[in-house]
Tab-separated table of C-alpha atoms and ligand atoms in Angstrom:
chain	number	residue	atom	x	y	z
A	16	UNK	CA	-49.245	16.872	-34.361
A	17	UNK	CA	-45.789	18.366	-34.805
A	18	UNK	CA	-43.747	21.529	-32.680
A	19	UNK	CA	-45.523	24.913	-32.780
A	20	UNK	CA	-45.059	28.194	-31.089
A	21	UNK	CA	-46.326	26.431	-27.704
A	22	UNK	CA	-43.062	24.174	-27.697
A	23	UNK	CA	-40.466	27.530	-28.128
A	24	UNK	CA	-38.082	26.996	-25.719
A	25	UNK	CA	-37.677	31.191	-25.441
A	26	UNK	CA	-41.356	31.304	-24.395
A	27	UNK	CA	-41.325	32.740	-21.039
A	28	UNK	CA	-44.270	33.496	-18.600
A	29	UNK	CA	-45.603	36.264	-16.762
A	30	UNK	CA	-45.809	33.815	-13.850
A	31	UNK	CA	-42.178	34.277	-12.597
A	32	UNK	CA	-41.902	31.467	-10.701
A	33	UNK	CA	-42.441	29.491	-14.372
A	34	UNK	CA	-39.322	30.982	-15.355
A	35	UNK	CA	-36.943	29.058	-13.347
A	36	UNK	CA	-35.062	26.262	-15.109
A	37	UNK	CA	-35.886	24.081	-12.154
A	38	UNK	CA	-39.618	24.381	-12.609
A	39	UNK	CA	-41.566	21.157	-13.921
A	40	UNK	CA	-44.308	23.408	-15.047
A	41	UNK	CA	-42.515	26.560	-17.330
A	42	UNK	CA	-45.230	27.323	-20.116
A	43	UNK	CA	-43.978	24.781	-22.367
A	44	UNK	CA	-45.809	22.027	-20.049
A	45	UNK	CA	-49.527	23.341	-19.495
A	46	UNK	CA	-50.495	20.113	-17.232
A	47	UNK	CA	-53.892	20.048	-16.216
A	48	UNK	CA	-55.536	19.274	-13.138
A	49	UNK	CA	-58.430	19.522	-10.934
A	50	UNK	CA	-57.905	21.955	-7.986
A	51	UNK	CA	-59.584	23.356	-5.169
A	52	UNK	CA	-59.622	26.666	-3.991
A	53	UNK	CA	-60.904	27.362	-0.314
A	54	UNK	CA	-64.492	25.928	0.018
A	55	UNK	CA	-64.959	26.634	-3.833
A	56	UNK	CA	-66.006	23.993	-5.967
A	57	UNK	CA	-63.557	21.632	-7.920
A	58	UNK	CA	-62.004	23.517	-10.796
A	59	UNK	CA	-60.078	22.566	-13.651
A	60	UNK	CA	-56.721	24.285	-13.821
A	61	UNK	CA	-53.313	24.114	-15.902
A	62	UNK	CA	-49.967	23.883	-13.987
A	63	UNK	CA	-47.485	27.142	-13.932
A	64	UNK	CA	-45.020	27.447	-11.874
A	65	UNK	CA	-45.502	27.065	-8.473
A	66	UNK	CA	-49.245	27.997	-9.261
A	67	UNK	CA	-52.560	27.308	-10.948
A	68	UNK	CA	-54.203	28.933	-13.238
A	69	UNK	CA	-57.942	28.589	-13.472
A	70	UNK	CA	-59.618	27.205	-16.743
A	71	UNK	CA	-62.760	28.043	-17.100
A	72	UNK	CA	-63.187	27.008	-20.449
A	73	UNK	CA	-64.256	23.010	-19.321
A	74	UNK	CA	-66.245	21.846	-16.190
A	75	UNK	CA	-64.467	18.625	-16.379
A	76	UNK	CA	-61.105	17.018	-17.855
A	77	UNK	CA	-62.799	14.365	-19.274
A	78	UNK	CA	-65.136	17.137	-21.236
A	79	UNK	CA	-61.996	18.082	-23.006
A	80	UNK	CA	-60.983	14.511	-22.993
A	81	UNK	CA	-63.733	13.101	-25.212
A	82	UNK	CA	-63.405	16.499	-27.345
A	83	UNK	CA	-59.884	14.842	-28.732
A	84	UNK	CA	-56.065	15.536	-29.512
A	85	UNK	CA	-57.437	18.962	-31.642
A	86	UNK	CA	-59.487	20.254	-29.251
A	87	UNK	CA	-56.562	20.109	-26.582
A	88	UNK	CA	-54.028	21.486	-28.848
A	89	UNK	CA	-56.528	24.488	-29.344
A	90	UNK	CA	-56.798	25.027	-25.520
A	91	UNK	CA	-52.943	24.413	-24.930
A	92	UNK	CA	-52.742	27.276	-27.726
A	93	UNK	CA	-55.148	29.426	-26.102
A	94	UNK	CA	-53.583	29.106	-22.523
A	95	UNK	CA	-50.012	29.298	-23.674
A	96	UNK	CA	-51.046	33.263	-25.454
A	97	UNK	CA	-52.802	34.138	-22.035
A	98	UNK	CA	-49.851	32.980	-19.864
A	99	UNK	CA	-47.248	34.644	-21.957
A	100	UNK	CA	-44.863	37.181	-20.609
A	101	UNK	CA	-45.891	39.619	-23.955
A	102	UNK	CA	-49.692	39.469	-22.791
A	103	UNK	CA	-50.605	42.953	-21.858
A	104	UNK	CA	-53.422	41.851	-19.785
A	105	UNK	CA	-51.820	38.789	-17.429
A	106	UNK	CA	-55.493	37.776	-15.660
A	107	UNK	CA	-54.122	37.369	-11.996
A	108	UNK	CA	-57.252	36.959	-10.519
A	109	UNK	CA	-57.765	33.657	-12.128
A	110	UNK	CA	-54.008	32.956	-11.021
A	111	UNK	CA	-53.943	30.487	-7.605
A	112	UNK	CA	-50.623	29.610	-5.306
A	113	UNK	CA	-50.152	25.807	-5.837
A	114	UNK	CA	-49.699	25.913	-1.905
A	115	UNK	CA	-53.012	27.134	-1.452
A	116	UNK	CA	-55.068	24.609	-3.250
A	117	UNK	CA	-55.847	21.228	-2.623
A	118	UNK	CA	-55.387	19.039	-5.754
A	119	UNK	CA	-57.837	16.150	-6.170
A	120	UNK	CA	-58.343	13.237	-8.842
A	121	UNK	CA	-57.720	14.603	-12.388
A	122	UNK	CA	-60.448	12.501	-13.881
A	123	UNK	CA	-63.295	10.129	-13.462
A	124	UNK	CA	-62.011	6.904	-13.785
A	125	UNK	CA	-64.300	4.456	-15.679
A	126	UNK	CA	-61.812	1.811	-16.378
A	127	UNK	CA	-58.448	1.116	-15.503
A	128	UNK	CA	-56.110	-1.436	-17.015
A	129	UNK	CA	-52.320	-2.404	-15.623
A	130	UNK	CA	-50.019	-3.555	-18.589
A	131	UNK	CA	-46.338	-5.318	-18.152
A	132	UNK	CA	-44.387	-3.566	-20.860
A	133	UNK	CA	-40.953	-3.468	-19.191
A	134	UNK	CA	-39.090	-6.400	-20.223
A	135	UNK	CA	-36.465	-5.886	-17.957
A	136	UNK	CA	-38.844	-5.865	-15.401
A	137	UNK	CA	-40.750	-9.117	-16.592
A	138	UNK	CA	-37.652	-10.779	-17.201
A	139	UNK	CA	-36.092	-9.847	-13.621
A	140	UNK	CA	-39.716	-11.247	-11.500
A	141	UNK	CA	-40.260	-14.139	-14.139
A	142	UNK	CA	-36.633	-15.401	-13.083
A	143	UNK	CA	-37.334	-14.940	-9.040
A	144	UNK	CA	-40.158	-17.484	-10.024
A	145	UNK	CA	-39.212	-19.875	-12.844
A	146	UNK	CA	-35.565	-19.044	-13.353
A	147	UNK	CA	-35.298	-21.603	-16.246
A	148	UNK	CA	-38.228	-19.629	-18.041
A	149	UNK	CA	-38.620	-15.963	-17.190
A	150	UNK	CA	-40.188	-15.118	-19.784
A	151	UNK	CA	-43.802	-16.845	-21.133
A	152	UNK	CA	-44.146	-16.988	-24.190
A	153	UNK	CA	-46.692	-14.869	-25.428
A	154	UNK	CA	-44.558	-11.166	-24.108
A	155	UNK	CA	-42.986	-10.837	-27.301
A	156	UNK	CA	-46.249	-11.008	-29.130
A	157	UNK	CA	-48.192	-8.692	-26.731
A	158	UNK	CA	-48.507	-6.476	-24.369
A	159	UNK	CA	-49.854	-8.623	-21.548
A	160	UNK	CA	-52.180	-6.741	-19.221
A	161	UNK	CA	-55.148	-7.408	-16.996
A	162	UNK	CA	-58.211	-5.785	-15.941
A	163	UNK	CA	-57.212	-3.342	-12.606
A	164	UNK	CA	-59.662	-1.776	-10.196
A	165	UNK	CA	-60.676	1.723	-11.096
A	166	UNK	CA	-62.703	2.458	-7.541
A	167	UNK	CA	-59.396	2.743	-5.030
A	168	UNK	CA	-57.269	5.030	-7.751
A	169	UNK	CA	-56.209	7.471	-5.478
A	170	UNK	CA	-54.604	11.150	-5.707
A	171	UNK	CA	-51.074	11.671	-4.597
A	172	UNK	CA	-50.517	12.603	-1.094
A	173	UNK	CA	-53.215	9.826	0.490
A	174	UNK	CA	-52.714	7.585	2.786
A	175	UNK	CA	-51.951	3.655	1.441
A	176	UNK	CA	-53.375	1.352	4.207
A	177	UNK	CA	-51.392	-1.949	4.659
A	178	UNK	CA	-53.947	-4.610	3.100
A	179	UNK	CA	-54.640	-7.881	5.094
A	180	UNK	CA	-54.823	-10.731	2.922
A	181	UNK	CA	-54.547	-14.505	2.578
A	182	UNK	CA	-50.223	-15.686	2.870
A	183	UNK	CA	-49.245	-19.352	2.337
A	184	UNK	CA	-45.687	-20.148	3.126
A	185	UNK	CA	-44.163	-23.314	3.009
A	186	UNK	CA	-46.271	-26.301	3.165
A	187	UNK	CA	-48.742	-24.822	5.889
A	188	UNK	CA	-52.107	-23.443	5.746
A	189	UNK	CA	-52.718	-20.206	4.398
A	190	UNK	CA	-53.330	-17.483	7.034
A	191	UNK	CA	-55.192	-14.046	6.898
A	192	UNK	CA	-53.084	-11.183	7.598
A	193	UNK	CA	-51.782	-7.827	7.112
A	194	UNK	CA	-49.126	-8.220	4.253
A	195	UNK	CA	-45.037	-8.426	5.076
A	196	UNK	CA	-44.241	-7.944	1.516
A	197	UNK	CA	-45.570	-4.661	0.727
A	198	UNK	CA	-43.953	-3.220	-2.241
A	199	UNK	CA	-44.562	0.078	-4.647
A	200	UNK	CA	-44.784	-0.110	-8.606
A	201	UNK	CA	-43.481	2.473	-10.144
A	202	UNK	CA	-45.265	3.578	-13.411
A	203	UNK	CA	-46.533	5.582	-16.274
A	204	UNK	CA	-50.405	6.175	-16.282
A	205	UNK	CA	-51.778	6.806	-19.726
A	206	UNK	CA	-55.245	8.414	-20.282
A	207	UNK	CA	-57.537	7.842	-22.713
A	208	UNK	CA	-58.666	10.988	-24.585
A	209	UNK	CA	-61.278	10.214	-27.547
A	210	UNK	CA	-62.814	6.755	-27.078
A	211	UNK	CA	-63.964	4.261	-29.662
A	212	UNK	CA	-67.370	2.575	-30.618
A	213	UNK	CA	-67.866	-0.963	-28.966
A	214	UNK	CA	-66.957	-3.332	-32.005
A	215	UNK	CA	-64.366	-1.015	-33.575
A	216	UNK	CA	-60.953	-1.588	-32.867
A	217	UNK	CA	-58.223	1.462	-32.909
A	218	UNK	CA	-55.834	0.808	-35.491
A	219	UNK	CA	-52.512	1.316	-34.752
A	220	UNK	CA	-51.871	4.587	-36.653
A	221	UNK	CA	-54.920	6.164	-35.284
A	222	UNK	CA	-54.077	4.644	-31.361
A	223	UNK	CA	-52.132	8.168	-30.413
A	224	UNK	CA	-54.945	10.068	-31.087
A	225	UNK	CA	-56.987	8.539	-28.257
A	226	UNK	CA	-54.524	8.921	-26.120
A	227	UNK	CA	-54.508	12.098	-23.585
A	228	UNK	CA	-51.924	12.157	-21.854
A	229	UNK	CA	-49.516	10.904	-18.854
A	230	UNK	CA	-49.054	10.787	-15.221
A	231	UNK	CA	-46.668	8.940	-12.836
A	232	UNK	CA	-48.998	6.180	-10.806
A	233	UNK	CA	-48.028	4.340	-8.070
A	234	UNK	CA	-49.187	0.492	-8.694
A	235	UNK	CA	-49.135	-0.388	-4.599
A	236	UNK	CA	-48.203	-4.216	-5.186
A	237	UNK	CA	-48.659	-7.161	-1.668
A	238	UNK	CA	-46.399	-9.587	-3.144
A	239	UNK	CA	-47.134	-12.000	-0.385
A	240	UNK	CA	-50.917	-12.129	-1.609
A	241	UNK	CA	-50.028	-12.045	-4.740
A	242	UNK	CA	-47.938	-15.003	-4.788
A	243	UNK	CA	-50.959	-17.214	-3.504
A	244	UNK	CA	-53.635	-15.917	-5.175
A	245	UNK	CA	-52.089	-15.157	-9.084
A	246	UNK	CA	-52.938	-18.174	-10.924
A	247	UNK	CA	-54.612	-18.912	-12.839
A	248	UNK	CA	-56.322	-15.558	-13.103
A	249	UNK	CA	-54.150	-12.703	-12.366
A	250	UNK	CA	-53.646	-10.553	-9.734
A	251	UNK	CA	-57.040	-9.649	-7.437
A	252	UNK	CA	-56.374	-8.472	-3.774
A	253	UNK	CA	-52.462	-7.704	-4.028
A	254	UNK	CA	-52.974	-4.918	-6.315
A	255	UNK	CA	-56.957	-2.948	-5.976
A	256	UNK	CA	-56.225	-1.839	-1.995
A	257	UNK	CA	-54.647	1.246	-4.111
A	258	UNK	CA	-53.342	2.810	-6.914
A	259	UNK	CA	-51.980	6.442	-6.503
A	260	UNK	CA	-51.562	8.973	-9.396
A	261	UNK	CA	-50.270	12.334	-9.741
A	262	UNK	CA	-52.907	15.150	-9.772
A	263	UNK	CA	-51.090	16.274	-13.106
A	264	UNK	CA	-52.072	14.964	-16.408
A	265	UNK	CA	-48.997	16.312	-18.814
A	266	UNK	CA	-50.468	15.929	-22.778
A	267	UNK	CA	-49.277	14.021	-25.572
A	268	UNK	CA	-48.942	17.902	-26.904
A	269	UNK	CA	-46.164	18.930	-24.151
A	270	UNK	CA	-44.059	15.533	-24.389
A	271	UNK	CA	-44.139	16.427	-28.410
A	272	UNK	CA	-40.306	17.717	-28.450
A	273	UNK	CA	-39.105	14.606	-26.233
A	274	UNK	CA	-40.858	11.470	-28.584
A	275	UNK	CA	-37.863	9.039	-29.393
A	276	UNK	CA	-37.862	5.867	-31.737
A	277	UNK	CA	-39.373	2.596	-30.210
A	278	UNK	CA	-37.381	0.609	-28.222
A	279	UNK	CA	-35.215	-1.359	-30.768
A	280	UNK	CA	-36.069	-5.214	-29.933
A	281	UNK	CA	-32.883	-7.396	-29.861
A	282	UNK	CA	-31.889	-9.519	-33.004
A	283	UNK	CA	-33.451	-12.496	-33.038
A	284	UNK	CA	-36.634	-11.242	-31.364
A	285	UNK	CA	-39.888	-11.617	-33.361
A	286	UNK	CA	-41.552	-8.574	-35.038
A	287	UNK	CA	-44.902	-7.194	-34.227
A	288	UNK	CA	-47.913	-8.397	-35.427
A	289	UNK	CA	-49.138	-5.833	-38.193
A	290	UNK	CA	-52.194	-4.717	-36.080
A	291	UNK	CA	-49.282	-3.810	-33.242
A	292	UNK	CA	-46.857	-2.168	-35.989
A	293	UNK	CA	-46.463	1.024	-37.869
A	294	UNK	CA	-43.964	3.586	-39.267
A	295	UNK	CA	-45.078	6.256	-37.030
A	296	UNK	CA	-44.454	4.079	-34.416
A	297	UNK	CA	-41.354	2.445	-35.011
A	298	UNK	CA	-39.979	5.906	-35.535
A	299	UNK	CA	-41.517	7.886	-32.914
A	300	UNK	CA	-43.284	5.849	-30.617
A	301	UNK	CA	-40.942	6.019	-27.367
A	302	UNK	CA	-41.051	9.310	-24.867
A	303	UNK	CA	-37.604	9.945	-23.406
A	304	UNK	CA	-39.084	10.323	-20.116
A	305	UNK	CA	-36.571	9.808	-17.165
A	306	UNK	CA	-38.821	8.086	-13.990
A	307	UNK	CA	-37.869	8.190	-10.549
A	308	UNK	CA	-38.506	6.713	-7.390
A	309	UNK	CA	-37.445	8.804	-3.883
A	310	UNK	CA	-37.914	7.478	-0.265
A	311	UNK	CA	-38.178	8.111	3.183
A	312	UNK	CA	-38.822	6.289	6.781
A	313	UNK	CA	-40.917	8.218	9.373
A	314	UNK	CA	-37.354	8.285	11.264
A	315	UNK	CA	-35.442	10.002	8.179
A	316	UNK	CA	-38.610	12.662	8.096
A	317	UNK	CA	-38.352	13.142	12.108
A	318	UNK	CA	-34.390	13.897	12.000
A	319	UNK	CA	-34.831	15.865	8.614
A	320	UNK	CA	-33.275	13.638	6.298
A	321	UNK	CA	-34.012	13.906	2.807
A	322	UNK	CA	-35.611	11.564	0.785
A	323	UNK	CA	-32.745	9.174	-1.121
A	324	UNK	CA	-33.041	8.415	-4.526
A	325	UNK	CA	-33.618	4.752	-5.346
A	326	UNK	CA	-33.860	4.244	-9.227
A	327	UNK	CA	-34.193	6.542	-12.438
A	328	UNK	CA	-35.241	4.319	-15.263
A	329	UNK	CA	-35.822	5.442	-18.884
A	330	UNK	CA	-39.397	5.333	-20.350
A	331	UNK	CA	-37.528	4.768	-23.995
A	332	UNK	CA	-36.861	1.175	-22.518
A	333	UNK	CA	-40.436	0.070	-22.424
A	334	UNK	CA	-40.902	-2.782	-24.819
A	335	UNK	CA	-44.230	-1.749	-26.046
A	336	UNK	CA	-45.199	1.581	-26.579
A	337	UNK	CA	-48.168	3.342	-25.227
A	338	UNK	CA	-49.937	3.206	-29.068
A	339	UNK	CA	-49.192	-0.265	-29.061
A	340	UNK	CA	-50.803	-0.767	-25.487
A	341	UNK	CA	-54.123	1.206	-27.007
A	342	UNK	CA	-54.794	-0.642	-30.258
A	343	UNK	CA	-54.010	-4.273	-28.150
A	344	UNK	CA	-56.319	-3.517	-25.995
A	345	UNK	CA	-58.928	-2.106	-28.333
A	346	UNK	CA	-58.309	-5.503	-31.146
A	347	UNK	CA	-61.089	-6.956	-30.045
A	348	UNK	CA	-63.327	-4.441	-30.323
A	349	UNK	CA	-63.081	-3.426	-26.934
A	350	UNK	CA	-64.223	0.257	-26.082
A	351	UNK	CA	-62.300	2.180	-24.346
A	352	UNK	CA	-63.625	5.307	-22.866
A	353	UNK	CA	-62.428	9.216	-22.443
A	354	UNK	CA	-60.667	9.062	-18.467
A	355	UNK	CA	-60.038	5.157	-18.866
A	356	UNK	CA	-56.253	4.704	-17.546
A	357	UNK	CA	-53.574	2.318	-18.946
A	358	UNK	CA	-50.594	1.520	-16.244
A	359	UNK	CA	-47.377	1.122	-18.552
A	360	UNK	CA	-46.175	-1.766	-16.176
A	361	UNK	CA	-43.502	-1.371	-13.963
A	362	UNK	CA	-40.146	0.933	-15.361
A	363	UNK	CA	-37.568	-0.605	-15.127
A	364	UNK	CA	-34.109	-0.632	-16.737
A	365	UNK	CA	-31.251	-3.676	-17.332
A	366	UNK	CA	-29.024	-1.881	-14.317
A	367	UNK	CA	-29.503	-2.273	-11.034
A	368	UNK	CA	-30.329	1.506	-10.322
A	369	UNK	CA	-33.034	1.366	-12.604
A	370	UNK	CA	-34.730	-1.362	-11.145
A	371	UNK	CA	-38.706	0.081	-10.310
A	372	UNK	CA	-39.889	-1.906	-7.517
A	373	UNK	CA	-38.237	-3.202	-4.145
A	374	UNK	CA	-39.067	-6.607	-5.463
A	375	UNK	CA	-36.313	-6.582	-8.251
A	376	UNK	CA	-34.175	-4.326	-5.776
A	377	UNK	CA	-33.575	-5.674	-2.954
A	378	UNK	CA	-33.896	-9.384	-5.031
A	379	UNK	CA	-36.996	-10.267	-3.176
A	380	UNK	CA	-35.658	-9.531	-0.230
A	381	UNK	CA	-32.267	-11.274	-0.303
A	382	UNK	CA	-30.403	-7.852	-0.307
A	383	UNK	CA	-32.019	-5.463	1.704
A	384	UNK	CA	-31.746	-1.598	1.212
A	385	UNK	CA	-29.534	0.474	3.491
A	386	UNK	CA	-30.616	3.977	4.551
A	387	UNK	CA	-29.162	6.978	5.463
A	388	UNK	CA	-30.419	5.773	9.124
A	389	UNK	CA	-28.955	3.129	9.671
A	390	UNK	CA	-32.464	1.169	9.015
A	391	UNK	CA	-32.385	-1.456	6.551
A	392	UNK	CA	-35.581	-2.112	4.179
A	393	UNK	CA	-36.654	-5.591	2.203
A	394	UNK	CA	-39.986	-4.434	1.575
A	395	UNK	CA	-42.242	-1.135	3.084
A	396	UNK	CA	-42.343	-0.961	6.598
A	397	UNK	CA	-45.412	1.881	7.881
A	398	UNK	CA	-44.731	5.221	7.778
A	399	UNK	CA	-42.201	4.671	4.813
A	400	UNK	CA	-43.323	7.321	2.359
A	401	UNK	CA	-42.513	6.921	-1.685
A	402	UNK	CA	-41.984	9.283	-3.909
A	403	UNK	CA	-42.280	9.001	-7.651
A	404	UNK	CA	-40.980	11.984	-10.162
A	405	UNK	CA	-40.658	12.397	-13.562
A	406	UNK	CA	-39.041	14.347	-16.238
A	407	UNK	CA	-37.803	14.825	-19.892
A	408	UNK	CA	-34.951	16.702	-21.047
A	409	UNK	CA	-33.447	17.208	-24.540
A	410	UNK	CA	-30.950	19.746	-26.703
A	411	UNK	CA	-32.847	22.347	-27.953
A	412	UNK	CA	-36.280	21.542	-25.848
A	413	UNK	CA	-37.648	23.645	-22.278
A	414	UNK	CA	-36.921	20.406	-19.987
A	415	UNK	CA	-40.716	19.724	-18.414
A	416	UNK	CA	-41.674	17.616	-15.263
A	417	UNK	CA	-44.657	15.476	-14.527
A	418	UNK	CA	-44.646	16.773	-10.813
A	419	UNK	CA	-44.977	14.245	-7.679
A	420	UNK	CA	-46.837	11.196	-6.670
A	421	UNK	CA	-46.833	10.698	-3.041
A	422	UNK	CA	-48.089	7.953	-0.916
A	423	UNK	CA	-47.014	6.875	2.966
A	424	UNK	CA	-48.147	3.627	4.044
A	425	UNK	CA	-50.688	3.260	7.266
A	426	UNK	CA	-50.882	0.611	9.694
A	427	UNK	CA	-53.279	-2.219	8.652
A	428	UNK	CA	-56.933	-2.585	10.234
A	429	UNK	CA	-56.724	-5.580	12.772
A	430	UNK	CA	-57.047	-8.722	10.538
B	2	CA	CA1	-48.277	-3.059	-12.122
């Protein structure tokens, strides 16, 4: 894959709104997504402007998913001619007001996997829990990860219901109740395009084209039940109560202009196995994405405060890339299958602003947020919504967004 005329930054749309320099979705994006139209049935659509336009060339994403990278690139072709300011005959009919349409899960889910691929985030929790030792000693070697839960991946704009779980503290009993330590994860959510044959690994050069495309996810985290329940397994009940994506899947074709080198590991640091190492991705295996998290009490939206701002961490940061997430998790021979979704990990940065959980913010606790309120915050509190948004920028490049992820947190059920 390299630029082609779908990447010209002069490209402008017939769909005005498009046009704007503010828009996440000009015509160099093309996101896709599954919309709803009225009592019409699910639809797959691309992203323009403020609106959608119907694609009727796929009943599903994951039918264009499993078709791989060259089949997308041929639609993205296709749908950046039609949506083209020069096209002579713009088809508005098939053109639907974002505002209008309910957006719904972009895929079927088969399998979902959460990776740990921030070291700045790995290092900043491992030293919370064993400051001599953040760090085990396998993360240099590989991208740790763990099997998630595919069935409670939810679309943006859902509710989040406080879990109830098992908390030990101190040296009493454990008790079942709803979590105090509710925290958000903020992510990047990979999809799987092409999958592989159970038994054949995806070597590393290959790994990108399996790989779909992106969307910001929300990794809901109860570090209270985490903390008892982790070892020597993993995390279970802390993290599968929810997981909430963006409706828009951006493709590996629209980040094209914005792939950076790999994160450059410090001196000293060991290389990559050769199964987790290539030119191609050394040299181009990083997305200069820019990931934010926004935030608001039920008491900022009720006296029209805005959301505040958080942290904006850089995706270039990540210590393994997304290709070297793929081909980990396919070395064994693992299959991995067209809609499956990779978490990146939590994003997070070596400053304190790009910090992408309140865990590492507010130092588990120790030093609480202050609003705009006067309200203070160690961990979510219900009706405190969160906000994740995403977006890359470069010289020369149409800047592109990955839209919103939205989730407010309900009361829990009565343990
Ligand atoms: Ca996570």
């Amino acid at each position: 894959m390299a630029l082609n005329e779908t990447h010209d930054p002069s490209l402008e749309s017939w769909v005005e709104s498009a046009n704007s320099p503010e828009s996440d979705f000009p015509i160099q994006n093309l996101p896709f997504c599954i919309f709803r139209h009225g009592h019409a049935a699910p639809r797959v659509g691309v992203g323009i402007g403020d609106s959608i336009l119907d694609v009727p060339d796929y009943p599903s994403i994951n039918a264009l998913m499993e078709r791989g990278r060259a089949a997308a690139a041929e639609l993205r072709l296709k749908l950046s001619r039609v949506l083209r300011a020069d096209n002579p005959y713009p088809p508005r009919a098939l053109l639907f007001k974002q505002s209008e349409c309910t957006l719904l899960m972009p895929a079927h889910i088969g399998d979902f996997s959460d990776f740990y691929a921030s070291i700045f985030h790995a290092t900043n929790v491992g030293s919370m829990f064993r400051p001599d030792n953040p760090l085990m000693p396998n993360y240099k070697w590989l991208p740790v990860g763990y099997h998630a839960r595919a069935s409670s991946v939810i679309a943006s704009g859902e509710p989040v219901r406080r879990p109830c779980g098992q908390i030990q503290e101190g040296s009493s009993p454990p008790v079942f109740a709803a979590s105090r330590q509710l925290d958000y994860e903020c992510e990047l959510g990979c999809f799987i395009g092409r999958g592989n044959e159970l038994g054949q690994p995806i070597p590393i050069a290959e790994a990108e084209q399996h790989i779909f495309g992106v969307c910001l996810l929300n990794d809901w985290s109860a570090r209270d039940l985490q903390r008892w329940e982790y070892q020597p397994l993993g995390p279970f009940l802390a993290k599968s109560f929810a997981t909430t994506i963006s409706p828009w899947i951006v493709t590996m074709d629209a980040l094209e202009p914005f792939r950076a080198p790999r994160f450059e590991r410090p001196a000293g640091d060991p290389a990559p196995l050769v199964h987790l190492d290539c030119a191609a991705d050394r040299e181009r295996g990083g997305i200069a994405l820019h990931i934010e998290v926004w935030f608001s009490t039920a008491r900022m939206r009720e006296e029209k405060i805005a959301p505040v701002r958080l942290s904006r961490a850089r995706f270039e940061q990540m210590y393994w890339t997304l290709a070297q997430m793929v081909a980990h998790h396919a070395s064994n021979g693992c299959n991995l299958r067209p809609g499956d979704l990779l978490g990146s990990g939590t994003i997070s940065g070596p400053a304190k602003d790009e910090r992408g959980c309140l865990l590492e913010l507010t130092w588990r606790g120790t030093e609480p947020l202050s609003l705009p309120t006067g309200e203070s915050r160690k961990f979510l509190e219900d009706g405190d919504e969160v906000i994740l948004r995403g977006f890359a920028e470069r010289e020369g490049a149409r800047r592109i967004g990955l839209g919103e992820c939205r989730g407010i947190i309900a009361p829990a059920n009565k343990p």
